[in-house]
Coordinates of C-alpha atoms in Angstrom, one line a residue:
X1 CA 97.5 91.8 134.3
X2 CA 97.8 94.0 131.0
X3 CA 99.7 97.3 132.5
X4 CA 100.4 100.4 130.5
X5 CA 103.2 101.5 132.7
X6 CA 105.0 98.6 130.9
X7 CA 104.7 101.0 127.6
X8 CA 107.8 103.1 128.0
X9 CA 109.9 105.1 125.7
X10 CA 113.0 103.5 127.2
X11 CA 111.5 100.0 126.3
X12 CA 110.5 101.1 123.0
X13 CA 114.1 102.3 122.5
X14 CA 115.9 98.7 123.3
X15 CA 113.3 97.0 121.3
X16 CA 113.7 99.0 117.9
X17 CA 117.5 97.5 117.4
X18 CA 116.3 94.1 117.8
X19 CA 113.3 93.7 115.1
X20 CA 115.0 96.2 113.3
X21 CA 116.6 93.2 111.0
X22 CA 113.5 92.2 110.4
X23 CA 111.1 95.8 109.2
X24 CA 111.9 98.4 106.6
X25 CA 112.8 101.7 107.5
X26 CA 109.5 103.4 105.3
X27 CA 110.0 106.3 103.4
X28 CA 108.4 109.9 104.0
X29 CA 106.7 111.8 101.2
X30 CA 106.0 115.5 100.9
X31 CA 103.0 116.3 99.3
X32 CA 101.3 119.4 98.6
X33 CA 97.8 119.6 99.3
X34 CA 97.2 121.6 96.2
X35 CA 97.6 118.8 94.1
X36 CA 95.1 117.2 95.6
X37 CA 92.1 120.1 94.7
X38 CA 92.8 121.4 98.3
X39 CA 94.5 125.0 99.4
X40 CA 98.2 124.7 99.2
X41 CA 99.4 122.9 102.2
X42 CA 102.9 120.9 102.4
X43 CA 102.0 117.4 104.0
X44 CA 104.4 114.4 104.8
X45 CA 102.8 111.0 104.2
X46 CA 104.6 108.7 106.1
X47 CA 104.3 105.3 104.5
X48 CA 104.1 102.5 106.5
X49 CA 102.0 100.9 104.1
X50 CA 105.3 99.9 102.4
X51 CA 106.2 97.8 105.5
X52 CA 106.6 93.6 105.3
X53 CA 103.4 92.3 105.0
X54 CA 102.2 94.9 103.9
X55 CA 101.0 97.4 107.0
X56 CA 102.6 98.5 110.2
X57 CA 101.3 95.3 111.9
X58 CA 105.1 93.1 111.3
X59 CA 106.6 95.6 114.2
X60 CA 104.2 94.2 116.8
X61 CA 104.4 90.7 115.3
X62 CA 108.2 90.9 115.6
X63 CA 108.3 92.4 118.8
X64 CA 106.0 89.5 120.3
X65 CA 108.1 86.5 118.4
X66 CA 111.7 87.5 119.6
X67 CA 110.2 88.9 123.5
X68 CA 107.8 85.9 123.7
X69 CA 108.6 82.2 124.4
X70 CA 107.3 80.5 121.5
X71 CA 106.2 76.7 122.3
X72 CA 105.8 74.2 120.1
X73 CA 102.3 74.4 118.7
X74 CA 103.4 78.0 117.3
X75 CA 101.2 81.0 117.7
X76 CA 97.6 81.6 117.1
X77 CA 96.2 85.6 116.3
X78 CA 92.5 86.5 115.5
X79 CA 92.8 89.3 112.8
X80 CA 90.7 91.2 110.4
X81 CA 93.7 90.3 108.4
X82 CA 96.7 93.1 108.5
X83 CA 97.6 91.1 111.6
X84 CA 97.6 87.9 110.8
X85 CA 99.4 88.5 108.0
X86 CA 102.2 90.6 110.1
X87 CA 101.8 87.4 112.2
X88 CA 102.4 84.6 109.5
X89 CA 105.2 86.7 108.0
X90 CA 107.4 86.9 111.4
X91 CA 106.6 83.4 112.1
X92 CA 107.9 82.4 108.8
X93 CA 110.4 84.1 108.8
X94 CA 111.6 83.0 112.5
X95 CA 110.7 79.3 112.0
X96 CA 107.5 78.9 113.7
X97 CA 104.0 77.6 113.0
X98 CA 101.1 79.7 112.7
X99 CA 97.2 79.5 112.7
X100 CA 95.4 82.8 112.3
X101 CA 91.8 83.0 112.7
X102 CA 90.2 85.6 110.4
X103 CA 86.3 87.1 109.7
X104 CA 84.1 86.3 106.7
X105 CA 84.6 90.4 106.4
X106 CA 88.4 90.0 105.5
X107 CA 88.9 90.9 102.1
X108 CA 90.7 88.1 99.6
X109 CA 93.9 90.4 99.3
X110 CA 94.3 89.7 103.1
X111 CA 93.7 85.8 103.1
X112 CA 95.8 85.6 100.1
X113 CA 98.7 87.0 101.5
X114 CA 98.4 85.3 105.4
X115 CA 98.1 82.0 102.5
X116 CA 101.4 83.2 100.6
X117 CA 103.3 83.2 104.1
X118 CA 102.3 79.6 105.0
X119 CA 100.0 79.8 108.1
X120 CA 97.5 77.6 108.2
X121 CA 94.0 80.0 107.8
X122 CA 90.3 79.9 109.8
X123 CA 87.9 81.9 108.0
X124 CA 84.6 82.2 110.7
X125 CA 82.4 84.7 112.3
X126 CA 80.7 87.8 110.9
X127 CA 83.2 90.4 112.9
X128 CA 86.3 90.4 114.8
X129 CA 85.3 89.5 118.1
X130 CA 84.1 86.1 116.8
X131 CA 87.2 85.4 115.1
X132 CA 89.3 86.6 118.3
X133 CA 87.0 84.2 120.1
X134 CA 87.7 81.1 118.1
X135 CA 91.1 81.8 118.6
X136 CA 91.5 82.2 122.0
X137 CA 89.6 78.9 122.2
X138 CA 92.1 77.5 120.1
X139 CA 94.9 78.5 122.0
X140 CA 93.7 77.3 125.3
X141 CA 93.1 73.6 123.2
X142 CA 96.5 73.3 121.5
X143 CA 99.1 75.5 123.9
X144 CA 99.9 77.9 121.0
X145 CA 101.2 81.2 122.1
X146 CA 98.3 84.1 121.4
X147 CA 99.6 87.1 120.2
X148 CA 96.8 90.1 120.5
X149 CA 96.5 92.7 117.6
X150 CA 96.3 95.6 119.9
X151 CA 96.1 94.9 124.0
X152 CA 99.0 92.9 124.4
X153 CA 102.5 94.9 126.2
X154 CA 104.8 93.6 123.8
X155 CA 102.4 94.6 120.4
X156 CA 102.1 98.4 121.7
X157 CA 106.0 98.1 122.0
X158 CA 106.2 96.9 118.7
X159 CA 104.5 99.3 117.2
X160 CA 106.2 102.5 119.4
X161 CA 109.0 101.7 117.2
X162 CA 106.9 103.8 114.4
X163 CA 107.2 106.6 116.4
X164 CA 110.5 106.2 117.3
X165 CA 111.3 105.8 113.1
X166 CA 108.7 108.8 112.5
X167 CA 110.8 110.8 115.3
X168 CA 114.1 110.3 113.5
X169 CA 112.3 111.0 109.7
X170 CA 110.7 114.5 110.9
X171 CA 112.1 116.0 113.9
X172 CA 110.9 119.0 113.4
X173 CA 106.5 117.8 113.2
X174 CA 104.0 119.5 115.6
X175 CA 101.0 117.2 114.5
X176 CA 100.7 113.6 113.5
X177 CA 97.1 111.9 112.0
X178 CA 97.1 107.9 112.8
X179 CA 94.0 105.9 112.4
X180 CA 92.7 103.9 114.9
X181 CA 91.1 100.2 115.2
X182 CA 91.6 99.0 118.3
X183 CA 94.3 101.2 119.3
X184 CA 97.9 99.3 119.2
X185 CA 99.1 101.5 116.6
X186 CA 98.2 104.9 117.9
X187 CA 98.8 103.6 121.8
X188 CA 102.0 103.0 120.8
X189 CA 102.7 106.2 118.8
X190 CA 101.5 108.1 121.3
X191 CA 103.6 106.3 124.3
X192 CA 106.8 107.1 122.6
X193 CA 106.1 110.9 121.7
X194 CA 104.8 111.3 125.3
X195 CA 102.9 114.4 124.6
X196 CA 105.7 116.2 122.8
X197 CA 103.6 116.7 120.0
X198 CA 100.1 116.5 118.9
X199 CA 98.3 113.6 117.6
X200 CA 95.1 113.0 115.8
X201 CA 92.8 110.1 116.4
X202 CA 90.8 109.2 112.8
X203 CA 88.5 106.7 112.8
X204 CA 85.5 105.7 110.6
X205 CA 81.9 107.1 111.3
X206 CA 80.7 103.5 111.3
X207 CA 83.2 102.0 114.0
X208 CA 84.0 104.7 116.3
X209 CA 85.8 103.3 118.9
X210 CA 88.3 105.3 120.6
X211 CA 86.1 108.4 120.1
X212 CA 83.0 106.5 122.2
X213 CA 85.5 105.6 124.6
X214 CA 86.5 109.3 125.2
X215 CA 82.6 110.1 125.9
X216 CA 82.6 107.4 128.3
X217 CA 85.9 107.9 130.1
X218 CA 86.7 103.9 129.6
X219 CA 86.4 101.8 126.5
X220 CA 83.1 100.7 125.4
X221 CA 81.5 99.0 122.7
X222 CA 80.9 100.6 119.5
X223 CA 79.5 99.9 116.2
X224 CA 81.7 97.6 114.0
X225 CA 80.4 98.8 110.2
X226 CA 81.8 100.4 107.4
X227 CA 84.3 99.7 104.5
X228 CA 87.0 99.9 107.2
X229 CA 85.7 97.1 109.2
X230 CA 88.3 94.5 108.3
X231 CA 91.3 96.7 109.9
X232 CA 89.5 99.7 111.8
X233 CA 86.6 98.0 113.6
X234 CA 86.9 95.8 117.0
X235 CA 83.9 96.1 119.4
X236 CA 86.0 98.2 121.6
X237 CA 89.6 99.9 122.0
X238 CA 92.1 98.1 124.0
X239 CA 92.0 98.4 128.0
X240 CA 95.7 98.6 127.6
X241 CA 95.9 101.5 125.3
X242 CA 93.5 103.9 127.0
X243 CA 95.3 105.0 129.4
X244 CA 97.7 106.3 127.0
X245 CA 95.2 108.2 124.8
X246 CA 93.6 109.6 127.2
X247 CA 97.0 111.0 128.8
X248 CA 98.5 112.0 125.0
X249 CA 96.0 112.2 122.3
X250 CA 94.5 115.2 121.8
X251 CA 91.2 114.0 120.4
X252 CA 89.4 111.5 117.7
X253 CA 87.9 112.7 114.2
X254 CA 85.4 110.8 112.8
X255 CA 85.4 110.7 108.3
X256 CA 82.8 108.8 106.5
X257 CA 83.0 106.1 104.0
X258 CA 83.3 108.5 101.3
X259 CA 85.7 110.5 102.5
X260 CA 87.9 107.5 103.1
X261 CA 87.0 106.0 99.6
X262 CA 88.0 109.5 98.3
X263 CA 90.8 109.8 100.1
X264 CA 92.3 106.3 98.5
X265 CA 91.5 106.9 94.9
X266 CA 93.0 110.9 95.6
X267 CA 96.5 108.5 96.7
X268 CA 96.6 106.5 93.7
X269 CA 95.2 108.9 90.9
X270 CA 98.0 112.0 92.6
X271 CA 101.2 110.2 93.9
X272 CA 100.6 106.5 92.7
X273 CA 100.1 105.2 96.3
X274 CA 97.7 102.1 97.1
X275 CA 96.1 102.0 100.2
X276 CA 93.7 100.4 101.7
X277 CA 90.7 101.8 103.3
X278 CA 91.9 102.0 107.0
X279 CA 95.2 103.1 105.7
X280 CA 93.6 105.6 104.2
X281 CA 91.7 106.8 107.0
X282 CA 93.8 109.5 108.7
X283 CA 94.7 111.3 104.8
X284 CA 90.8 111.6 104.9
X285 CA 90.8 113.6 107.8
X286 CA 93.0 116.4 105.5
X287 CA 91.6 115.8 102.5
X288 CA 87.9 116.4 103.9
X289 CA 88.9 119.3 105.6
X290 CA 88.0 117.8 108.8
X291 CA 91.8 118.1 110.1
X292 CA 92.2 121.8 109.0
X293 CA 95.9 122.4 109.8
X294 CA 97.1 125.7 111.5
X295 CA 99.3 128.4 109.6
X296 CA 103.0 127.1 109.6
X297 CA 102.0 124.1 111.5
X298 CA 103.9 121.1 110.4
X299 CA 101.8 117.9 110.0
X300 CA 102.0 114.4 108.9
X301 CA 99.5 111.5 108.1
X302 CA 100.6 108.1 108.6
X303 CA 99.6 106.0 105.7
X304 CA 99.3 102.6 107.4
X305 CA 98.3 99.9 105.3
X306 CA 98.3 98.7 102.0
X307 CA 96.4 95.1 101.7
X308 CA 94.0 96.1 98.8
X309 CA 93.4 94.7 95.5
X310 CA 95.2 97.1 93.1
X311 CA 92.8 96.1 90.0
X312 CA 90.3 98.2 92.3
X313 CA 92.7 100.8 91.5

């Protein structure tokens, strides 16, 4: 039985020094928002997206790989494709086999890189659910260990360890913007901070999970579209994670395809940063001037991935 009690900051704490040979510590940078065509605003971008394989995703993968028992068929992880390839890279780099089962919306940067790491790849299915359904078949056939991108105890662990990191890099932050999929990363986030300060949901207009689930008091299924659906778009947030938003996130904004695409050409033209649309999500929310920030208030946007084609760029 999933349990969010299990999602502690005293577990995230004992878990950061032991996947901590195994993740960069990712650099902060200040911005100012007047670089970017907006009123003059100092802004740290927090960038994960400089992370092993390339997004956040290598803390959960970690986290499950060393906390896990690993048998010998290896492990198995359905993934719009950050996660497999966080998955792939930790079971390389630990000595274990991987399949990862991945959507016909995964972009070739993502198969590419879950290739580069050695796991073997099954592209299938229009969305992620399909994909997370072929894999949990496959797991049940072979005995490989599944590892969940978001509702699994030891992934939201995993990724706490951001906020731990994002703690240590800015004491001093009132307001953090994370985008949301299917909730691991923020879940996590948001279990360590504990409500001691305020964070921001962003998610896309076409897969607006976390915010439907906040209408509905539980999660429920939402729309799965938009140029974020390869990172930001399960059917539904994690049972798992809910609990924890509900109890420590303040609320969800929702940006559009634009604004995301706007937001990822306005981080490479300004401060040379690639992103990729997901990863780019929560800077939209600033950019757009949905996220207006209070006078004085200090606020940072968690730039989360990075698994894009840079000719695009």
């Amino acid at each position: 039985m999933l349990n969010a009690n299990m999602i502690t900051r005293e577990r995230i704490a004992a878990m950061e020094p032991r996947i901590r040979p195994f993740v960069r510590h990712t650099p902060v940078l200040r911005v100012d928002m007047a670089d970017f065509g907006r009123p003059p605003l100092s802004l740290d971008l927090k960038l994960e997206c400089l992370q092993h394989s390339g997004s956040f995703k290598a803390r959960g993968a970690f986290t499950n790989l060393l906390e896990r028992p690993v048998p010998k068929a290896g492990v198995v992880a359905a993934s719009g494709g950050n996660h497999g390839a966080a998955v792939a890279y930790a079971a390389m780099r630990l000595g274990h086999k991987a399949t990862i089962f991945v959507p016909e919306v995964s972009p070739p940067a993502k198969l590419e890189r879950i290739r580069g790491y050695g796991a073997e790849l099954v592209v299938g299915g229009a969305r992620y659910a399909e994909a997370l359904a072929a894999s949990e078949d496959f797991a049940e056939r072979s005995g490989a260990l599944q590892i969940h991108a978001f509702n699994q105890e030891e992934t939201l662990v995993g990724q706490g360890t951001l906020g731990l990191e994002i703690e240590a890099d800015l004491p001093e932050l009132d307001t953090l913007l994370v985008a949301v999929g299917g909730g691991g990363l923020i879940g996590g986030i948001a279990a360590w901070f504990a409500g001691r300060i305020r964070i921001i949901a962003v998610e896309p207009e076409g897969a607006p999970t976390l915010y439907r689930a906040f209408e509905a008091g539980r999660p429920v299924d939402a729309p799965a579209e938009g140029i974020a659906a390869d990172s930001l778009a399960p059917k539904r947030v994690g049972e798992m994670m809910f609990p924890i938003a509900e109890a420590f996130v303040e609320r969800s904004i929702l940006v559009s395809d634009d604004e995301i695409i706007a937001a990822q050409a306005a981080l490479w033209d300004r401060v040379r940063i690639i992103s990729e649309p997901g990863g780019a999500a929560a800077f939209a929310a600033v950019l757009s001037g949905r996220y207006a920030p209070a006078a004085g208030e200090c606020v940072a946007v968690l730039v989360c991935g990075a698994n894009a084609n840079p000719a695009k760029f």
